[in-house]
Coordinates of C-alpha atoms in Angstrom, one line a residue:
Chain A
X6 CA 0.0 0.0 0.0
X7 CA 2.4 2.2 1.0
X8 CA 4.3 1.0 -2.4
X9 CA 1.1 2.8 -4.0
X10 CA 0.8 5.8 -2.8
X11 CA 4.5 6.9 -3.3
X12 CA 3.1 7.3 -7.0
X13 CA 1.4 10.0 -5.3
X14 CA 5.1 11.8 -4.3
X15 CA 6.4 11.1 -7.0
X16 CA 4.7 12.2 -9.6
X17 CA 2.4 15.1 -10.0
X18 CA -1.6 12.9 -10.6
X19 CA -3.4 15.5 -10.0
X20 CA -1.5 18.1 -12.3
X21 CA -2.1 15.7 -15.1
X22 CA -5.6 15.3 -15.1
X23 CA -5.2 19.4 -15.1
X24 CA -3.9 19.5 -18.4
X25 CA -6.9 17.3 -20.0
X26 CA -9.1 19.9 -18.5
X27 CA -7.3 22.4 -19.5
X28 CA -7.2 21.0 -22.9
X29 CA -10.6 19.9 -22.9
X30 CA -12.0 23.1 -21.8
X31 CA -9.7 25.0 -24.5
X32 CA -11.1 22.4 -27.4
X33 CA -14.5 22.4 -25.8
X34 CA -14.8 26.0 -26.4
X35 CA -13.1 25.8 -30.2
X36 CA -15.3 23.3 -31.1
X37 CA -18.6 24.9 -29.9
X38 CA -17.7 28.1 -32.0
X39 CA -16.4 25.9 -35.0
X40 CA -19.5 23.5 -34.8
X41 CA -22.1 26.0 -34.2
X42 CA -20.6 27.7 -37.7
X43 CA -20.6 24.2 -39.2
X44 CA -24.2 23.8 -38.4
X45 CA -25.2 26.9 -39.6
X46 CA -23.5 26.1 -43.0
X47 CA -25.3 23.0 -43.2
X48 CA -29.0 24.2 -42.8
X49 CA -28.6 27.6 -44.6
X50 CA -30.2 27.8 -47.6
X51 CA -27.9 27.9 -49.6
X52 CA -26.7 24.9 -51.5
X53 CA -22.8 25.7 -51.2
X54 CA -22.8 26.3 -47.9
X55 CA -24.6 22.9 -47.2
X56 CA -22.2 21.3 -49.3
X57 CA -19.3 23.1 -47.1
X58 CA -20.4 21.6 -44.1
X59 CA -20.9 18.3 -45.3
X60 CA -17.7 17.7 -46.2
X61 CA -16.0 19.0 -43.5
X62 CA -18.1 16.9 -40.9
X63 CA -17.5 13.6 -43.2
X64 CA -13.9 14.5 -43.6
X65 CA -13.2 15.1 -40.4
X66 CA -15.9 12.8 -38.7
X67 CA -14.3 9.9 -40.6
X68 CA -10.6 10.5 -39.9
X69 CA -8.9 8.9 -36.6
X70 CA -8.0 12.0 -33.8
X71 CA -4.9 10.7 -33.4
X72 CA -4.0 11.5 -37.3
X73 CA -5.6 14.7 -36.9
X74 CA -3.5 15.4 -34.0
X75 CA -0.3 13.9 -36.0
X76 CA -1.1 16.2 -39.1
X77 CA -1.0 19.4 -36.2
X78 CA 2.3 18.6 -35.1
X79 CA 3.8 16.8 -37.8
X80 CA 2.8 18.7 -41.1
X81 CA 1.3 21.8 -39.7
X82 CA 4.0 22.7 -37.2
X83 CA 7.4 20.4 -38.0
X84 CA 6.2 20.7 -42.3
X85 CA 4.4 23.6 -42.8
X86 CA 6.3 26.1 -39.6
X87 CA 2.7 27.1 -38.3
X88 CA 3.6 28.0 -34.3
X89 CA 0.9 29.1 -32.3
X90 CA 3.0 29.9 -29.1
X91 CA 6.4 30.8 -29.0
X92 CA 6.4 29.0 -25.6
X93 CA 7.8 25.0 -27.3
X94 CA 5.7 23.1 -24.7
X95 CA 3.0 25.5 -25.1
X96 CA 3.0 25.5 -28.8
X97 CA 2.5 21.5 -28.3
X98 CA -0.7 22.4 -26.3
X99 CA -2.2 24.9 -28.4
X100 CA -1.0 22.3 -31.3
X101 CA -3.3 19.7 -29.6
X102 CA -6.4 21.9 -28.6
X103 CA -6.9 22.8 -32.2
X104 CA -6.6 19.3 -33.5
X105 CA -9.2 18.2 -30.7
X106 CA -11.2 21.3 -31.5
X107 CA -11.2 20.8 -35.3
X108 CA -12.0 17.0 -35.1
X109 CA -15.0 17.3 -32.1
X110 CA -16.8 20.6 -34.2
X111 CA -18.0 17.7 -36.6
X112 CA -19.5 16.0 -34.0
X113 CA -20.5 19.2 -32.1
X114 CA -22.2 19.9 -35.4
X115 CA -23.9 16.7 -35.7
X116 CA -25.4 17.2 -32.1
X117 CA -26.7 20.7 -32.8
X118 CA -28.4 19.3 -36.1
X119 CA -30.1 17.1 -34.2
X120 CA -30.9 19.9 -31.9
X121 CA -32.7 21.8 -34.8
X122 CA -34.8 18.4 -35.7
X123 CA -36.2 19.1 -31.9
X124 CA -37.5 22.7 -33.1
X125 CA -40.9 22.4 -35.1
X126 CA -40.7 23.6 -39.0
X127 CA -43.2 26.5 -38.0
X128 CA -41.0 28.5 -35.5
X129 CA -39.2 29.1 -38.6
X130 CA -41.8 29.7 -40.5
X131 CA -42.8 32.2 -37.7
X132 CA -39.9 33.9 -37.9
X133 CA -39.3 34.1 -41.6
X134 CA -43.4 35.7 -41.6
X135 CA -42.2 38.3 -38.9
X136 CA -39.4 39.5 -41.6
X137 CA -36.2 37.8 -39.9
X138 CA -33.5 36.9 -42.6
X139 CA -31.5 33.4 -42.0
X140 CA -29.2 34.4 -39.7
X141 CA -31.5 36.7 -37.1
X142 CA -34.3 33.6 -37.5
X143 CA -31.4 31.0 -36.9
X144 CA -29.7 33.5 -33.8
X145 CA -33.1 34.1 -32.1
X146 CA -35.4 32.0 -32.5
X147 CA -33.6 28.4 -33.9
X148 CA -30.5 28.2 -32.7
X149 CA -31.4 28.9 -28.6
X150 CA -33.9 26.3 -29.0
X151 CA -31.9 23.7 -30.8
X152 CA -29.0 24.1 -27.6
X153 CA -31.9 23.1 -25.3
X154 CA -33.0 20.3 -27.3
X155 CA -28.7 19.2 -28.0
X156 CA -27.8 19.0 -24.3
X157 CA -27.6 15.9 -23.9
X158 CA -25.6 15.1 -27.5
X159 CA -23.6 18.1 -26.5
X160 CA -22.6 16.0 -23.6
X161 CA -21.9 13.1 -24.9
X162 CA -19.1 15.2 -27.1
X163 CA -18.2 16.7 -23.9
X164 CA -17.7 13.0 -22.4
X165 CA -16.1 11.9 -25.3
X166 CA -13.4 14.9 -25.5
X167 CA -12.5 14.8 -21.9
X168 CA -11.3 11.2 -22.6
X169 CA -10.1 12.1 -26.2
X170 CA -7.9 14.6 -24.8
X171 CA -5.7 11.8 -23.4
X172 CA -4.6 11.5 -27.6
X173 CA -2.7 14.7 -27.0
X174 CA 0.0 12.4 -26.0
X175 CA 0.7 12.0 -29.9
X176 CA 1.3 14.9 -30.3
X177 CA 4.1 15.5 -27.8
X178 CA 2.0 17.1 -24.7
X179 CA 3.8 15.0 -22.2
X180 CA 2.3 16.5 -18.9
X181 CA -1.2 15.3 -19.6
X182 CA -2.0 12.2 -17.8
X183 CA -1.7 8.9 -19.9
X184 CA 1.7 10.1 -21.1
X185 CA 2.5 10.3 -17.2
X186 CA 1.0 6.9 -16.7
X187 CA 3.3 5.9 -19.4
X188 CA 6.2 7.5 -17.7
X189 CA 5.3 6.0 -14.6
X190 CA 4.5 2.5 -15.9
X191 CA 8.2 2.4 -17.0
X192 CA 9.8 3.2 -13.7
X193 CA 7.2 1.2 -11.6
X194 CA 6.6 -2.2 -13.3
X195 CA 5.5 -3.4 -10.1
X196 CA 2.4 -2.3 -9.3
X197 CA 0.8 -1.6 -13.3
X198 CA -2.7 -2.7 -12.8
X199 CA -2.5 -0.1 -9.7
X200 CA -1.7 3.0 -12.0
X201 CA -4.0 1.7 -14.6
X202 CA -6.9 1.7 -12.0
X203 CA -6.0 5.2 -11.0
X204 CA -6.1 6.8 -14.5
X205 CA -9.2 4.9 -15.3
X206 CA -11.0 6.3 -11.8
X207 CA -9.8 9.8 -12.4
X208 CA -11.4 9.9 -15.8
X209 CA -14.6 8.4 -14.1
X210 CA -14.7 10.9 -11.2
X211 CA -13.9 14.1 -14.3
X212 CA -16.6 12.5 -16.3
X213 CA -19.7 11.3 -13.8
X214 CA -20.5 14.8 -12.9
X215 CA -20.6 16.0 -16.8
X216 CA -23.1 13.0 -17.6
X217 CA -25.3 14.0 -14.6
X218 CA -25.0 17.5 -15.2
X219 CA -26.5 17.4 -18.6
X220 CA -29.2 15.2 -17.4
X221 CA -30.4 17.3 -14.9
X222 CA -29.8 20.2 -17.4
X223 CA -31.5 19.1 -20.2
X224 CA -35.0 18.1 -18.2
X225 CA -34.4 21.7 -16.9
X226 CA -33.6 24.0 -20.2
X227 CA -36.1 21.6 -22.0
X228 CA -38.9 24.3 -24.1
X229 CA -42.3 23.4 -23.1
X230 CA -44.4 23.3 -26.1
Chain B
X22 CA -32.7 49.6 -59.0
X23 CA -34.4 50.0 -55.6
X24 CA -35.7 53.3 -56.8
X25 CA -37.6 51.6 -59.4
X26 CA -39.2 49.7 -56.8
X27 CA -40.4 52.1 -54.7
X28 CA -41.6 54.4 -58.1
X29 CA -43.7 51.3 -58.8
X30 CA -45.7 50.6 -55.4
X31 CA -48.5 52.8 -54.8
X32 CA -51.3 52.5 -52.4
X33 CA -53.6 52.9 -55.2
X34 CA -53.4 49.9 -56.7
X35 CA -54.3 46.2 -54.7
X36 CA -52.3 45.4 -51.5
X37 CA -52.0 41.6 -53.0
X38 CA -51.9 40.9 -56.6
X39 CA -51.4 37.2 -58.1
X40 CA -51.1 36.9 -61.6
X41 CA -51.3 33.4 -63.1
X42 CA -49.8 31.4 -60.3
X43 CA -49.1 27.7 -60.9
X44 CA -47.8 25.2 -58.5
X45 CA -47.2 21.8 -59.0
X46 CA -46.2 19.1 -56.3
X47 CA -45.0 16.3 -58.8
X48 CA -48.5 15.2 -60.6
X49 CA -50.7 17.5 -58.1
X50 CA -51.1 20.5 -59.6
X51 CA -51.6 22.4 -56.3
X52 CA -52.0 25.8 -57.7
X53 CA -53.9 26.3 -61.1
X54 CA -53.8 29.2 -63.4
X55 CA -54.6 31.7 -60.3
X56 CA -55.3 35.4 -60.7
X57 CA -56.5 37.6 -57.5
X58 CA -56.6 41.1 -56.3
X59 CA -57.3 41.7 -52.6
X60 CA -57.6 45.7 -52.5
X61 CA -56.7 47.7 -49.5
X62 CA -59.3 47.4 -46.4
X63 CA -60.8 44.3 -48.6
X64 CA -61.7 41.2 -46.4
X65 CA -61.8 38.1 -48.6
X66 CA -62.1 34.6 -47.1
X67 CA -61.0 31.4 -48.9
X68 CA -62.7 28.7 -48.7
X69 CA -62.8 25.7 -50.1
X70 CA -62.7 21.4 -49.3
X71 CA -59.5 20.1 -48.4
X72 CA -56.9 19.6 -50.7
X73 CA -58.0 22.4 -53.2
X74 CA -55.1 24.2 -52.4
X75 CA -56.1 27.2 -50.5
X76 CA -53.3 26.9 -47.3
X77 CA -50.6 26.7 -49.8
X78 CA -52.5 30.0 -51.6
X79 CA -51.9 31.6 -48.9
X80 CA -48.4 30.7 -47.8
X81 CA -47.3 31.6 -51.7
X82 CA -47.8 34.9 -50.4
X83 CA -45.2 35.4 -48.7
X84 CA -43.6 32.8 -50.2
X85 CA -43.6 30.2 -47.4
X86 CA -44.4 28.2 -50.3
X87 CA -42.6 29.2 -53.9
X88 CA -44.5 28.7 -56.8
X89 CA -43.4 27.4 -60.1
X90 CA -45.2 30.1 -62.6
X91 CA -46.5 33.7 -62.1
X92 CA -46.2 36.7 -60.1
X93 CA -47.1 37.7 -56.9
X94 CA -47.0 41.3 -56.1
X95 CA -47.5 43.1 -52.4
X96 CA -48.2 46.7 -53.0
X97 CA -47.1 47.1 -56.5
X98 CA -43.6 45.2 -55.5
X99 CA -43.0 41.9 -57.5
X100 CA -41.9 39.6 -54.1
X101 CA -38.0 38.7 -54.2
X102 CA -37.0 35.4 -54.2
X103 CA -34.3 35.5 -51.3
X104 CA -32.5 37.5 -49.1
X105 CA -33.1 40.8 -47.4
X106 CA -35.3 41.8 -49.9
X107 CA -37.7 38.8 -49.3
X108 CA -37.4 39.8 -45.5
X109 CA -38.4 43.4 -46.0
X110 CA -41.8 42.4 -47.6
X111 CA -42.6 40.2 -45.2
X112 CA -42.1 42.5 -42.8
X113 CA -44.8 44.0 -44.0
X114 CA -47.4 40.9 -44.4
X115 CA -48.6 39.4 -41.2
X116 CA -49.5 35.7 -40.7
X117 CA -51.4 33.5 -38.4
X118 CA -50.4 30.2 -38.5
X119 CA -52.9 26.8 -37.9
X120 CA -50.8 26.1 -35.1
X121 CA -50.1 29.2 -33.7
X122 CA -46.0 28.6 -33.7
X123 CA -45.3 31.5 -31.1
X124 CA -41.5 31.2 -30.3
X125 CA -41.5 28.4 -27.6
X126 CA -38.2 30.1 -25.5
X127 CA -39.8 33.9 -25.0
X128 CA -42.1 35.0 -23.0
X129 CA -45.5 36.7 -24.5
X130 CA -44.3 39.8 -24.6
X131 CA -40.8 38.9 -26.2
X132 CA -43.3 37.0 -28.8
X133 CA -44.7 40.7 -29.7
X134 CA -41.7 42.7 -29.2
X135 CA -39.2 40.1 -31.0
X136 CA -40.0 41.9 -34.6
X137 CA -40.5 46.0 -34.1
X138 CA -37.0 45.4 -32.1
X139 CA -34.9 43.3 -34.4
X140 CA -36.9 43.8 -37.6
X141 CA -37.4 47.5 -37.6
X142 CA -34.7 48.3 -34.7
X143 CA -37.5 50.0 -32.7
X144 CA -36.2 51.0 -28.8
X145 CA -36.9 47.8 -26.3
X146 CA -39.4 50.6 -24.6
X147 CA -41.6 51.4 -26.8
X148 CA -41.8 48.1 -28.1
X149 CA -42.8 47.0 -25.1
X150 CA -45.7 50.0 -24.7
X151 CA -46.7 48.8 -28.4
X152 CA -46.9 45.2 -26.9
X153 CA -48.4 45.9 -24.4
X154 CA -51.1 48.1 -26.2
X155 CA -51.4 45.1 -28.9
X156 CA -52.1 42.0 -26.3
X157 CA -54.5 44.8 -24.8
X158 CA -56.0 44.9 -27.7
X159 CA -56.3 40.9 -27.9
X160 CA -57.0 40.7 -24.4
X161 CA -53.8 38.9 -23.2
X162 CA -52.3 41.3 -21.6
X163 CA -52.0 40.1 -18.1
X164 CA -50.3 36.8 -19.3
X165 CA -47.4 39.0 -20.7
X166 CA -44.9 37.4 -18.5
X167 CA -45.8 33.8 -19.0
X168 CA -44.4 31.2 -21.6
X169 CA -46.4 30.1 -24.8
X170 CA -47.3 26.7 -23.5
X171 CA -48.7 28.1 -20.2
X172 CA -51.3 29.6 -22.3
X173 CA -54.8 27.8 -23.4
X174 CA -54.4 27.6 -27.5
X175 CA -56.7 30.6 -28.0
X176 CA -54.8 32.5 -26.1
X177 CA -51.7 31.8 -28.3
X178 CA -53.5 32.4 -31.4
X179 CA -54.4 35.8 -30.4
X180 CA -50.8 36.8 -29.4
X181 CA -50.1 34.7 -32.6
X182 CA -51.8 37.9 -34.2
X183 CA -50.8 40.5 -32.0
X184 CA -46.8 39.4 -33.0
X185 CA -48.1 40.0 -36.6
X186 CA -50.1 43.3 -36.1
X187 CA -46.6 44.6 -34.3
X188 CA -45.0 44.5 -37.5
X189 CA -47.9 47.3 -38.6
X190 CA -48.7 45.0 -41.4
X191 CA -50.2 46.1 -45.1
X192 CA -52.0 42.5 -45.0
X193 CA -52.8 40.1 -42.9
X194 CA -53.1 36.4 -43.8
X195 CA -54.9 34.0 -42.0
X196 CA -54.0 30.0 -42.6
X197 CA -56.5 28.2 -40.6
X198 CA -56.7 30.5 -37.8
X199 CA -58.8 28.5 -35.8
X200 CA -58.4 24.4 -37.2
X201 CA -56.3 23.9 -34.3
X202 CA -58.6 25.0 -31.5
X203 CA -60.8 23.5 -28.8
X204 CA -64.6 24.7 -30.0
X205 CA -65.3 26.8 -26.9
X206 CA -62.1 28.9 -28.0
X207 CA -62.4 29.6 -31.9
X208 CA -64.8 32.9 -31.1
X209 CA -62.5 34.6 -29.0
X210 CA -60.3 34.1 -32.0
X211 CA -63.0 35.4 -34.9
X212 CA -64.3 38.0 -32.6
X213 CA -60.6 39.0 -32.7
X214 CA -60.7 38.8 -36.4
X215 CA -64.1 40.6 -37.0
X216 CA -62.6 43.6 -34.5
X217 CA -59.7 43.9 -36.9
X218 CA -61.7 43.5 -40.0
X219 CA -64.0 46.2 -38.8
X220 CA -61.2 48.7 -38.5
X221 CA -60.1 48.4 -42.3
X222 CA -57.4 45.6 -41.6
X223 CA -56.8 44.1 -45.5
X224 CA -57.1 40.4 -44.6
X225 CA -56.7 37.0 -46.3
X226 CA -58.5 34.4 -44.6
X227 CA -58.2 30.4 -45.2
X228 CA -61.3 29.2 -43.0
X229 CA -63.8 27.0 -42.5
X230 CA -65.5 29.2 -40.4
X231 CA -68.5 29.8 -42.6
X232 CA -69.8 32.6 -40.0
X233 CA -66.9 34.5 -39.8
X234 CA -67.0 34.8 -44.0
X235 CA -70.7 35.7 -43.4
X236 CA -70.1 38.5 -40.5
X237 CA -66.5 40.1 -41.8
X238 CA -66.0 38.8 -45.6
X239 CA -66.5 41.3 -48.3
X240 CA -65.5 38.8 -51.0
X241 CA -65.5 35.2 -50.6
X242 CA -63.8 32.7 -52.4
X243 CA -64.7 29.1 -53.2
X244 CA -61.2 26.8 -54.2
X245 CA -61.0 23.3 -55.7
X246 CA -58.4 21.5 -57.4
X247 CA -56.3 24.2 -57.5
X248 CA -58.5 26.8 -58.9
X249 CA -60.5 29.4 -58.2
X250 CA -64.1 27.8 -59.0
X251 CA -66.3 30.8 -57.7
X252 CA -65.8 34.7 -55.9
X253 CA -68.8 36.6 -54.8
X254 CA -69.9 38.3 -52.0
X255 CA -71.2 36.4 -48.7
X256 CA -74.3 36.9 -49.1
X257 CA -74.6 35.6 -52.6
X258 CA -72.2 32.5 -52.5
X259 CA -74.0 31.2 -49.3
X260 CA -77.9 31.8 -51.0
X261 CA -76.8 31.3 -54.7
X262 CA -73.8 29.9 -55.2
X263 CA -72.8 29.3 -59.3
X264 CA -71.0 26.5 -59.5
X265 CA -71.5 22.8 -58.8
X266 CA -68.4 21.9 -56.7
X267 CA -69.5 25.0 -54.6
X268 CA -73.2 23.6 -54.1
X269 CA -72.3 20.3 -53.4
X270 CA -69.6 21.8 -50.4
X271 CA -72.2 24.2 -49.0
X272 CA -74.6 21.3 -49.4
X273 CA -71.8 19.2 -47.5
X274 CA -71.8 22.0 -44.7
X275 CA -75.3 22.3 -44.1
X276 CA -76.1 19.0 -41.9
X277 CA -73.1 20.3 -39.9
X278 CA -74.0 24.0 -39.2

């Protein structure tokens, strides 16, 4: 036991689990803006714009994370020279939290279209007849109704982020926490299935709350009609 | 361009004008061949059995519903196809929906002050004071703070119209105004409509409401398969009415009225 919880001396758990967070929350919010823009492409009126959107979201919804991440680093940093911190360790985050970003708008997308399925064709209609334009109807009357009706698919991109983050790894974050449990599986063979078990019930504690929070959320924001 | 717009609307000539409108929904042809004026302060009502087409008359007219042939002009102005344009005119015609459709997230009043503020960029206070004044006017005003689905469905249609009269409409169009009600609340909704009608609203009504085109209609029109079969005045389509398809609906009607 005592064996065990020198882990905790020695290396820095809870720090770790910060940097998904922190990279989560960074992606979270880069993904929201990207995927609420993706969404808007893809039920505009216009026939480009759908087109637009429907390729990116089968593009990126159908390519691996961890290649996305690879391409950041790989061909948009080490190829192509794009830095987006001066900062080396930092330019691996920011690196990692667009590559999560870009790849979870798809599915942020994906869960706001379903969203809009939940609002009735005749607030539209409503808002059109009233003289709103696409994007005022969309703003004020579509959009805040289709976040009420995507909480819980926004969620479950929330969930699946968190946990996604750990693929930052690839792409040379080494202070997030499965490349510390990798670290610290090397220098403590001994007690493995014991640092497994902790990574696994950290991720569990991060993500129970999210999953009850957008229960309770979604009964709560839902629109009477 | 938009010059020549504005030189060619005049409140002289009709509010709504359709000039040989056709619609076709694969085989159906939904809209056949149709020509109408409404003039300004004219009430017309449409009726008609279901299926002739009359709902999707009306929606062409603000072009809920585009049509495949013809014009449609509001106040002397062809309507646009898209865009700001298409916005601006329907700015200016209201519509009451079947199913009332009130924005489901804002309160009553938001429902009313939701246009004149982001449509016309009037101040968030005297939208409010026209609100108020409208759901007054409809007799809703003390439910101003509640949601849509707290109120009883003729409630909701009659802020449904208030939302549309905010807008100071040149026309109002009615789809159905009252298919979707419980029977003890359609009159609140026609008395609503008859007070409007009285004060020299233009209106375009889709009913089945035979005593509403009787009280307010100054024109009525009988639709079927598309066309327009029959337009007289109330008081003659109801005694004499021309045409067979329009004897055999009134004759329909009778055993239920």
């Amino acid at each position: 036991m005592e064996n065990y919880l020198s882990i905790f001396t020695e290396y820095d758990i809870p720090g770790a689990f910060w940097v998904n967070i922190q990279l989560t929350f960074w992606a979270a919010i880069g993904a929201l803006v990207l995927g609420t823009i993706l969404a808007l492409l893809r039920i505009s009126p216009v026939g480009s714009f759908q087109a637009l959107g429907t390729s990116y979201v089968n593009l990126i919804r159908n390519t691996p994370l961890t290649i996305i991440i690879l391409f950041c680093v790989l061909a948009l940093y080490g190829q192509l020279g794009f830095v987006l911190s001066s900062d080396f360790q930092g330019n691996f985050f920011r690196l990692a939290v667009l590559g999560l970003a870009v790849y979870h708008a798809a599915f942020v997308c994906e869960a706001i279209r379903s969203g809009v399925n939940t609002v009735p064709l005749g607030q539209a209609e409503a808002a059109r007849a009233i003289g709103l334009s696409f994007l005022p109807a969309a703003r004020l009357v579509i959009l805040p109704q289709a976040f009420r009706g995507a909480i819980v698919p926004l969620g479950n991109t929330l969930i699946a982020l968190i946990k996604n983050s750990t693929v930052a790894a690839v792409g040379s974050v080494a202070t997030e926490s499965s490349s510390v449990m990798k670290t610290m599986i090397e220098f403590r063979a001994d007690i493995v299935i014991p640092i497994f078990l902790t990574f696994a019930v950290g991720f569990v504690i991060i993500v129970i709350p999210v999953g009850l929070l957008t229960t309770w959320a979604s009964k709560k924001l839902a629109v009477a009609r | 361009m938009k010059s020549d717009h504005q030189a060619q609307a005049s409140s002289e000539g009709p509010i709504v004008q359709l000039t040989g409108v056709n619609k076709h929904y694969g085989a159906l042809h939904v809209l056949n061949g149709i020509n109408l004026e409404v003039t300004k302060g004219e009430v017309v009502v449409i009726l008609g059995p279901s299926g002739s087409g009359k709902s999707t008359l009306c929606r062409a007219i603000n072009r809920l519903e585009t049509i495949d042939e013809g014009t449609i002009k509001i106040d002397g102005k062809t309507l646009p196809e898209e865009g700001k344009a298409l916005a601006n005119l329907r700015a200016d015609v209201g519509m009451v929906f079947q199913s009332f459709n009130l924005f489901a997230h804002k309160s009553i009043l938001e429902n009313v002050t939701l246009g004149p503020m982001k449509v016309k960029g009037m101040k968030k206070d005297e939208a409010k004071k026209l609100a108020m004044q409208l759901l007054e006017r409809v007799g809703v005003a003390n439910q101003a703070g509640k949601l849509p689905a707290q109120l009883s469905g003729g409630q909701q249609q009659r802020v449904a119209i208030a939302r549309a009269l905010a807008m100071k409409p040149k026309v109002m169009l009615f789809d159905e105004p009252t298919s979707a009600l419980d029977p003890e609340m359609i009159n609140e909704v026609l008395d609503t409509m008859v007070g409007l009608a009285k004060e020299g609203m233009t209106m375009l009504v889709v009913t089945h409401e035979m005593g509403f085109a009787r009280k307010a209609a100054d024109r009525v029109i009988f639709m079927a398969d598309g066309q327009i079969v029959e337009q007289a005045t109330p008081e003659e389509f109801f005694t004499n009415p021309k045409s067979d398809r329009a004897k055999d609906f009134l004759g329909k009607l009778i055993t239920n009225h």
